[in-house]
XYZ file of C-alpha atoms in Angstrom:
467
model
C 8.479 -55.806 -2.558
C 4.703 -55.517 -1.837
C 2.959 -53.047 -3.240
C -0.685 -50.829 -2.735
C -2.936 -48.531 -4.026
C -2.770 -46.903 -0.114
C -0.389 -47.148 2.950
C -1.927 -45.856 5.920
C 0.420 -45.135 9.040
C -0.932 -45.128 12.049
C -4.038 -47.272 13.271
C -5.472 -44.768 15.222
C -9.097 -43.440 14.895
C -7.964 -41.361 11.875
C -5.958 -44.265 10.357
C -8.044 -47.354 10.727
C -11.323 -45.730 9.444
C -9.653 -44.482 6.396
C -7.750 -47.827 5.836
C -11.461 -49.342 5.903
C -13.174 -46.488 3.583
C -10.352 -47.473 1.020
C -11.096 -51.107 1.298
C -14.857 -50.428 0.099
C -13.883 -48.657 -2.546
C -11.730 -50.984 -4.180
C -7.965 -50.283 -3.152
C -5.609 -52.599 -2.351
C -5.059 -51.031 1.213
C -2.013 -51.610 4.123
C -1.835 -49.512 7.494
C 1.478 -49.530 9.183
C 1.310 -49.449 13.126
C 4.407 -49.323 15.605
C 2.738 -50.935 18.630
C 1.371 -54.528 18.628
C -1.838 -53.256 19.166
C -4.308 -51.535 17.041
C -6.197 -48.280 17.506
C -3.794 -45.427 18.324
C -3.824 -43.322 21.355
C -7.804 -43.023 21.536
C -8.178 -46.792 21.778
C -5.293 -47.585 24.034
C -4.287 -44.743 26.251
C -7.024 -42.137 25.668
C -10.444 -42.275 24.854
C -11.979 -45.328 25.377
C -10.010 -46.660 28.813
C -10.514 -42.898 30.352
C -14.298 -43.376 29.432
C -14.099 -47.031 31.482
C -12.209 -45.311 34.245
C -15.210 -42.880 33.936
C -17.788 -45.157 33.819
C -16.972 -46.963 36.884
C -15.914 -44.266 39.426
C -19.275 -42.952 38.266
C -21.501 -46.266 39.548
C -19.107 -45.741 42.722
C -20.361 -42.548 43.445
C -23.578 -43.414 42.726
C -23.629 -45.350 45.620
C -23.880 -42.091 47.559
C -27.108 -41.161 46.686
C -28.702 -44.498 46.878
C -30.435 -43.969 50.120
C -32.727 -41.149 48.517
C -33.861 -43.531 46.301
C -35.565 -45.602 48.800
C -32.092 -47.937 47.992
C -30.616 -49.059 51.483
C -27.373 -50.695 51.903
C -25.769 -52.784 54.567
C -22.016 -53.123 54.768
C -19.190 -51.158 53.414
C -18.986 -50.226 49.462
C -15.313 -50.133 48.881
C -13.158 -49.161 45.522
C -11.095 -51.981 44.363
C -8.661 -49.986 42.334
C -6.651 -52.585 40.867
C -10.332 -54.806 39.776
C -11.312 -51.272 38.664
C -8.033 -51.069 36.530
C -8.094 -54.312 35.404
C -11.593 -53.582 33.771
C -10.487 -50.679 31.926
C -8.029 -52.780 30.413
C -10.478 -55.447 29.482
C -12.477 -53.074 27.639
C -9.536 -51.620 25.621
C -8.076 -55.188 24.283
C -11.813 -55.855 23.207
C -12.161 -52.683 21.540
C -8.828 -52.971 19.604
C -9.100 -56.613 19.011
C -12.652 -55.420 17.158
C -10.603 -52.942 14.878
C -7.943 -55.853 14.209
C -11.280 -58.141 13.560
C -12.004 -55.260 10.893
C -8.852 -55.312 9.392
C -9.730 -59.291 8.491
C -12.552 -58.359 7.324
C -11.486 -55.687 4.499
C -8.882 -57.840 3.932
C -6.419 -55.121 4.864
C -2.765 -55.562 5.229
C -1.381 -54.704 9.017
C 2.191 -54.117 9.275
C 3.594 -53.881 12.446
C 6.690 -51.776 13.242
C 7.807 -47.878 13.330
C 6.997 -46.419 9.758
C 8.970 -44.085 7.853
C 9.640 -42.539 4.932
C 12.490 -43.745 2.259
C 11.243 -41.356 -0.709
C 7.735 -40.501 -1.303
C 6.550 -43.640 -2.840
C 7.897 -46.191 -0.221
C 8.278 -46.485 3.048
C 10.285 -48.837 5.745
C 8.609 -51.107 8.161
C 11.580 -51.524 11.375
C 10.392 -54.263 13.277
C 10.442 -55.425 16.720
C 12.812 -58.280 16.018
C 15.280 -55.580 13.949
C 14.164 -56.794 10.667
C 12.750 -54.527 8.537
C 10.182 -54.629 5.411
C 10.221 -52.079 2.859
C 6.832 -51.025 0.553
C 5.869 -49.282 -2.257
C 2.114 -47.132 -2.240
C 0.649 -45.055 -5.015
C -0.412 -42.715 -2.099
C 0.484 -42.334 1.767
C -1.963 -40.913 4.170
C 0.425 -40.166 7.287
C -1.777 -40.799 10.355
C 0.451 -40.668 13.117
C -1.060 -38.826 15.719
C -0.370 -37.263 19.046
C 1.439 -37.437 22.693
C 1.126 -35.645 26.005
C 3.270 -32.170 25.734
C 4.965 -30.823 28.957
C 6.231 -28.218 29.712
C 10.110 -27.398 28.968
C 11.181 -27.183 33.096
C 9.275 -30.787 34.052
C 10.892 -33.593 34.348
C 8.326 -36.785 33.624
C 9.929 -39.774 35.605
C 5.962 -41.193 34.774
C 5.573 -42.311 38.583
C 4.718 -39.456 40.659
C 5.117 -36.918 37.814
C 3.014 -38.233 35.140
C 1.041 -38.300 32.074
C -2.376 -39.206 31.173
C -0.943 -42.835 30.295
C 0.113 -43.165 33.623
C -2.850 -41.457 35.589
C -5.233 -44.695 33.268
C -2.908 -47.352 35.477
C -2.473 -46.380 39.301
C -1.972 -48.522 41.702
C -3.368 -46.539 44.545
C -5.633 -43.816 44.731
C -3.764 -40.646 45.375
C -4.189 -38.961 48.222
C -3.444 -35.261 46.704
C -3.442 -35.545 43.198
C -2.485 -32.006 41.337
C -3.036 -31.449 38.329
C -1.507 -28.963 35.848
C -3.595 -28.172 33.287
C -7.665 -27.324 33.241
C -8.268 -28.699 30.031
C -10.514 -31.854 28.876
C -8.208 -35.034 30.028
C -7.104 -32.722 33.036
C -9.978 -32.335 34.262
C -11.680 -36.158 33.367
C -9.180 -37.644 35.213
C -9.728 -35.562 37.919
C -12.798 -36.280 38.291
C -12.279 -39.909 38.300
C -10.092 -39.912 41.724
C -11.681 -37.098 42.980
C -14.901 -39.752 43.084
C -12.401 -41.815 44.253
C -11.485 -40.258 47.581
C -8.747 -38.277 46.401
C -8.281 -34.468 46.822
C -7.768 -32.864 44.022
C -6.455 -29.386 42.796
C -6.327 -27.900 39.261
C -3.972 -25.548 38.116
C -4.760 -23.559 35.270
C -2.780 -20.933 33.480
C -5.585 -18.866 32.053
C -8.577 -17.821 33.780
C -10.764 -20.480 33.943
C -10.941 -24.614 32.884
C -12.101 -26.291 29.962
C -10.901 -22.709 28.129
C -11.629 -23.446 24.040
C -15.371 -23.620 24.961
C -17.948 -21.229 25.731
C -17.735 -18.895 29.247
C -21.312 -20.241 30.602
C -19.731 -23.620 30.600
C -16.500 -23.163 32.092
C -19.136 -21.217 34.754
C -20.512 -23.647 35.361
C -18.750 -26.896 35.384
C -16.392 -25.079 37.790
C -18.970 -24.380 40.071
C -20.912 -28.185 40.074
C -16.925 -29.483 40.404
C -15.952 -27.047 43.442
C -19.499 -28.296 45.222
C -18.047 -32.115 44.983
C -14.795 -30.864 46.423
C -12.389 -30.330 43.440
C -10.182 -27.165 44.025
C -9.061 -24.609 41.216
C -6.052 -22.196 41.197
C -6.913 -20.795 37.885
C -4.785 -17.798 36.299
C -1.527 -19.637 37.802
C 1.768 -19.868 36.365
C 3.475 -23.316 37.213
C 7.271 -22.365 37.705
C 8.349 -25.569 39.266
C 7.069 -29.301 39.709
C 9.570 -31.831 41.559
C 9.498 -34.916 43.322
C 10.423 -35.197 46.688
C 10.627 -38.975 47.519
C 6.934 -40.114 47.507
C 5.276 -36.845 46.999
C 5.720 -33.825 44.608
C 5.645 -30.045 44.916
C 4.360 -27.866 42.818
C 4.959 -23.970 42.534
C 2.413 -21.730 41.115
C 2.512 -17.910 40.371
C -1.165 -16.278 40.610
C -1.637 -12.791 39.028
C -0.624 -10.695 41.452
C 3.307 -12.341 41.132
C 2.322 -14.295 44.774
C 3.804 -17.390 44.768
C 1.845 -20.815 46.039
C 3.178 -24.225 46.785
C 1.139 -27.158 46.515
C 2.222 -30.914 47.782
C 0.652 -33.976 46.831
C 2.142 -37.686 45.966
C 1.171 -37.307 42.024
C 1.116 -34.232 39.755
C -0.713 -35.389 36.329
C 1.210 -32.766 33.235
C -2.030 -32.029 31.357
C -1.164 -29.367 29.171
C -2.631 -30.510 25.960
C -0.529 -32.586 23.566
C 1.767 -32.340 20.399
C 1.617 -33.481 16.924
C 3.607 -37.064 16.754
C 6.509 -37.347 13.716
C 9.160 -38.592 15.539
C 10.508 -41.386 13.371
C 8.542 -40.650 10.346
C 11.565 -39.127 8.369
C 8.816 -36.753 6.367
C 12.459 -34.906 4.626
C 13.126 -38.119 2.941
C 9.529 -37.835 1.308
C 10.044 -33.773 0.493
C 6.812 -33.018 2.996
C 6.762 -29.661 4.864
C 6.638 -29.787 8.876
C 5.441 -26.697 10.423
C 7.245 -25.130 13.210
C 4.650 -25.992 15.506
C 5.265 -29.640 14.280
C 2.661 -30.209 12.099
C 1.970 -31.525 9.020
C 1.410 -29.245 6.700
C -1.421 -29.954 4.508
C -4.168 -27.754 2.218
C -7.938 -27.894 2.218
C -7.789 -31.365 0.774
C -5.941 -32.534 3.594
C -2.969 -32.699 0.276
C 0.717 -32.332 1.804
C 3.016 -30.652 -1.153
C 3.611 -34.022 -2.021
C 0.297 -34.762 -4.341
C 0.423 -38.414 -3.716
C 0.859 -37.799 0.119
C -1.851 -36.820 2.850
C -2.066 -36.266 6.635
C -4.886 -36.302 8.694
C -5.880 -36.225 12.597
C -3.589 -34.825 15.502
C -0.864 -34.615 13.045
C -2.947 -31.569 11.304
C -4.574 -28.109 12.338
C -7.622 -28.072 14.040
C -8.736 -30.003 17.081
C -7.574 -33.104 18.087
C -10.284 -35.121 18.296
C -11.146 -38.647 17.225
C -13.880 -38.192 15.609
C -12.431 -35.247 13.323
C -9.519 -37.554 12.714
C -12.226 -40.344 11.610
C -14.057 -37.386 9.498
C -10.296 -36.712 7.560
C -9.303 -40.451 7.183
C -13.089 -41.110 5.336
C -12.732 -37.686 3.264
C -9.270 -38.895 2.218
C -10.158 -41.972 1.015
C -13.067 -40.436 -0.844
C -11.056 -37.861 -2.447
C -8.361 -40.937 -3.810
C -11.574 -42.346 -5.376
C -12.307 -39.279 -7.016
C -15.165 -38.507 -5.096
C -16.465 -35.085 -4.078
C -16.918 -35.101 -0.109
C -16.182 -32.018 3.111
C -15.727 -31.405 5.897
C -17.426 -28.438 7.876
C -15.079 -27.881 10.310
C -17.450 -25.558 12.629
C -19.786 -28.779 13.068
C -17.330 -30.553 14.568
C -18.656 -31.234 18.420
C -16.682 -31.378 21.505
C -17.531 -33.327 24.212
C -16.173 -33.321 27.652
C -16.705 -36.642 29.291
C -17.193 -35.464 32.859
C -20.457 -35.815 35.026
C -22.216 -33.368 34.327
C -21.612 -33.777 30.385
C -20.472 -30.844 28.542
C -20.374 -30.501 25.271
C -20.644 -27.940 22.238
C -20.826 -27.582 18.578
C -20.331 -24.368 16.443
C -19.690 -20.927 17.495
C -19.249 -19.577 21.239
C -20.747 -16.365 22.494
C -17.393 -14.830 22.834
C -16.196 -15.665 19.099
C -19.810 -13.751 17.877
C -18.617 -10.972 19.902
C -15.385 -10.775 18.797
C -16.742 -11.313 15.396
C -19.138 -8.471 15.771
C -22.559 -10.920 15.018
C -25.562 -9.785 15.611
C -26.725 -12.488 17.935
C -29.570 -13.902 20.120
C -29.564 -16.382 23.084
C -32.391 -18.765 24.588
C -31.073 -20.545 27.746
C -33.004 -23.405 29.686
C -31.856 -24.997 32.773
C -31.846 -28.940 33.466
C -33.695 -28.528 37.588
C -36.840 -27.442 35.230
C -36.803 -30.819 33.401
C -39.272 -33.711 34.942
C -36.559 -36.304 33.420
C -33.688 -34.625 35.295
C -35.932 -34.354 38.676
C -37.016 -37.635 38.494
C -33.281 -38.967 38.172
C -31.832 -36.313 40.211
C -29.036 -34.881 37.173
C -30.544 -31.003 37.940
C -27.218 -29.424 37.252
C -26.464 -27.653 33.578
C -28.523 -25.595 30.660
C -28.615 -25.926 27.246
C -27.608 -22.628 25.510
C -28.651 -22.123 21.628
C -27.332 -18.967 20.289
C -28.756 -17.813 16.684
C -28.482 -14.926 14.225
C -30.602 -12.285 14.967
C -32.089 -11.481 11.731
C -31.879 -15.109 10.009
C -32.378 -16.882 13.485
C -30.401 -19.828 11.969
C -28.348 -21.607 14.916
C -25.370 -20.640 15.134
C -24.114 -22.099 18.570
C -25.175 -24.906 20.814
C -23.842 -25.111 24.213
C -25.017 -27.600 26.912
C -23.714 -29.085 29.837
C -25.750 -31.506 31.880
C -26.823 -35.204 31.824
C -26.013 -37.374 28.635
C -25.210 -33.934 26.851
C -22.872 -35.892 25.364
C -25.215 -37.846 23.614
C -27.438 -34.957 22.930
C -24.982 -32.867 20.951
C -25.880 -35.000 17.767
C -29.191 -33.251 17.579
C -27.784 -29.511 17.447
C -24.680 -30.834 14.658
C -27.840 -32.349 12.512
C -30.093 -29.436 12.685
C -27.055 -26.764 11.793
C -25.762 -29.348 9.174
C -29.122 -28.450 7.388
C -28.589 -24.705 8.931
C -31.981 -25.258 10.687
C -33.101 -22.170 12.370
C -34.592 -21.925 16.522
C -37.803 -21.261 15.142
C -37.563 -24.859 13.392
C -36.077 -26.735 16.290
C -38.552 -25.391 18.782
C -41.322 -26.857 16.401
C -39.970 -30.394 16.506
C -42.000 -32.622 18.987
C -39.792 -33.929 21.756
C -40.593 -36.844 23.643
C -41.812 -36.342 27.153
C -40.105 -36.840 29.423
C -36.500 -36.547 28.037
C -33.250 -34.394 28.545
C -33.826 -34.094 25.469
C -36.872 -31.423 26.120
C -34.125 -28.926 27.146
C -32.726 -28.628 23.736
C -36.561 -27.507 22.169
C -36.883 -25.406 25.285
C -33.718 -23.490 24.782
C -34.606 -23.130 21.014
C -38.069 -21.310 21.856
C -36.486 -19.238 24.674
C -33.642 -17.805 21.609
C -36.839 -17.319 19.165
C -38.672 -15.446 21.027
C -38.282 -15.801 24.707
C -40.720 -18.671 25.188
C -39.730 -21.008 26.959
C -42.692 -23.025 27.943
C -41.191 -24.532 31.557
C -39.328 -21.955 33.197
């Protein structure tokens, strides 16, 4: 029986990064993964090919606007969906062949098959062929992460009623695509057809998309979406979605108890997603599930097995790669006996739609609800030379601060390469940097970047320079 200091499973975001952060510090390190490829959801079905799929229905759209450019074009410009799709894919077996490359290069054992637990020092490799491998670890870090939910009355048959997975692998561009759901994949996916030539219509059960961040945004980003076409039926109900041959219909309840039907030939189920155990048999191991599904785990990300952690999806808080990379390093830090944290609060979220949105900290409705004292500066992207000169005028950076203290508190932006731009708010409130000292800092001209000093001297003393 092999044997190691760690046994990481799961090789997504969460689980890879950790398995490397072990590696430097000296353990003898394995990572257990079910699928033959590396990388998790993020890499395979999530992140990175939505980004491609992003990434290229953008350049097509950018096609539009050529001719104000001074750009002329003779002949059609047509979408080659299936070229398109093929890309996507292309970029995902690089990307996860480069985490397998990194797995070399720790010299990091990969084990492939479903992990589980036997007792809570070893666990059972099942293989594809139906052998099976067991190992022994001085300490598990359960990394399993996440899949689509649904809801309880929708049957997925994952060809017209589908899932993100599906939605990353057409093989036609729908003509009515519906969506249920007006979160972050929703509404990235969306946005991918709707640049395709699809119509597309949201349905949202509370009152407005893209609800866990701040008001202005939602605000926003509806409105920029609704001028490319993109319809919303937010504070609706779904009671029904079926497939009828090659389309589906989908029933909706608005507030007033009206009902609506919508028909299209795809409905995407975007309704967030669920913590991932199946298989895992955590009771073997004595570790406590929550009833929401989760692994249950204290501030050191510590299950009530001391030699066994979770991190990522499977945990509270957001699911977000880049958390779950946060947890897996921590981890692996703490095993060490090391010292490091996490600040929860400075974890960013990024939505990945044209324009950008993203946000780090606390919204304007939390600081109400929290009764803070507060202050907001606001500056809008159409007063930026960079954003005229490229023609990105939609979106505003937003920096909300304490009113006494003036240290940041909030940073809310939505506009071009925002999510690039979020890094500068998370460093500044990592060292709890104040307006006053982020409105000092020279920003190059001429930048998107501009917005972010200009919103900071609006909130310190409404002086904004440009507007």
């Amino acid at each position: 029986m092999n044997s190691f200091d760690v046994v990481i499973i799961g090789s997504g975001p969460g689980g890879y990064v950790s398995a490397i952060r072990c590696a430097q510090l000296g353990f003898k390190t394995a990572i257990i993964e079910k699928y033959s490829t590396l990388g998790g959801t993020c890499l395979n079905v999530g992140c990175i090919p939505s980004k491609a799929l992003l990434a290229s229905s953008h350049h097509y759209s950018d096609v539009s606007h050529f001719a104000e450019h001074g750009i002329e074009l003779t002949g059609e410009v047509k979408v080659n969906l299936e070229k398109m799709i093929a890309r996507k894919q292309a970029v995902v077996d690089q990307t996860c062949s480069g985490v397998k490359f990194l797995m070399d290069k720790n010299k990091i054992t990969v084990l492939e098959g479903l992990g589980s637990f036997v007792d809570a020092t070893h666990v059972v490799v099942a293989k594809a062929d139906g052998t099976s491998e067991t190992v022994e670890a001085k300490n598990i870090i359960i990394a399993t992460g996440s899949k689509p939910a649904n809801l309880p009355f929708i049957k997925l048959d994952k060809e017209r009623i589908i899932t993100s997975t599906e939605a990353l692998k057409l093989k036609e561009i729908p003509k009515h695509l519906i969506i249920i759901g007006g979160g972050v994949i929703g509404i990235e996916l969306g946005q991918v057809y709707l640049r395709l030539g699809a119509q597309v219509s949201v349905v949202e059960y509370l009152d407005r998309i893209i609800p866990g961040m701040d008001a202005s945004l939602s605000k926003e980003l509806t409105k920029v979406f609704k001028k490319q076409g993109m319809k919303f039926y937010v504070s609706h109900k779904v009671k029904s979605a079926e497939r009828n041959g090659d389309g589906v219909v989908v029933q909706a309840e608005n507030a007033k108890g009206e009902t609506i039907t919508l028909e299209g030939d795809y409905a995407l189920v975007s309704v967030g997603r669920r913590p991932y155990t199946d298989g895992l048999n955590a009771d073997k191991a004595g570790v406590k599930i929550t009833d929401k599904g989760m692994v249950e785990v204290n501030d050191h990300l510590q299950t009530n097995i001391p030699n066994i952690y979770a991190i990522g999806d499977v945990v509270r808080g957001a699911m977000l790669a880049h958390k779950a990379e946060e947890e897996g390093t921590m981890v692996a830090e703490i095993l060490a006996g090391q010292k490091p944290h996490i600040d929860y609060n400075l974890i960013p979220g990024v939505v990945y739609t044209w324009p950008e949105v993203a946000a780090v900290g606390q919204t304007e409705e939390q600081l109400k609800a929290a009764g803070v004292d507060y202050k907001a500066g606001s500056f809008p992207f159409k007063a930026l030379g960079r954003a005229r000169a490229g023609g990105d005028l939609d979106g505003f950076v937003k920096i909300l601060a304490d009113a006494k203290t003036d240290e940041v508190l909030g940073v809310h932006m939505i506009g071009a390469r925002c999510a690039d731009l979020i890094a500068e708010a998370v460093t500044a409130m990592e060292f709890r940097a104040s307006a006053e000292d982020i409105s000092r800092m020279s920003h190059a001209h001429p930048t998107f970047a501009e917005a972010i000093k200009e919103a900071a001297l609006a909130a310190t003393d409404n002086r904004a320079l440009h507007v």
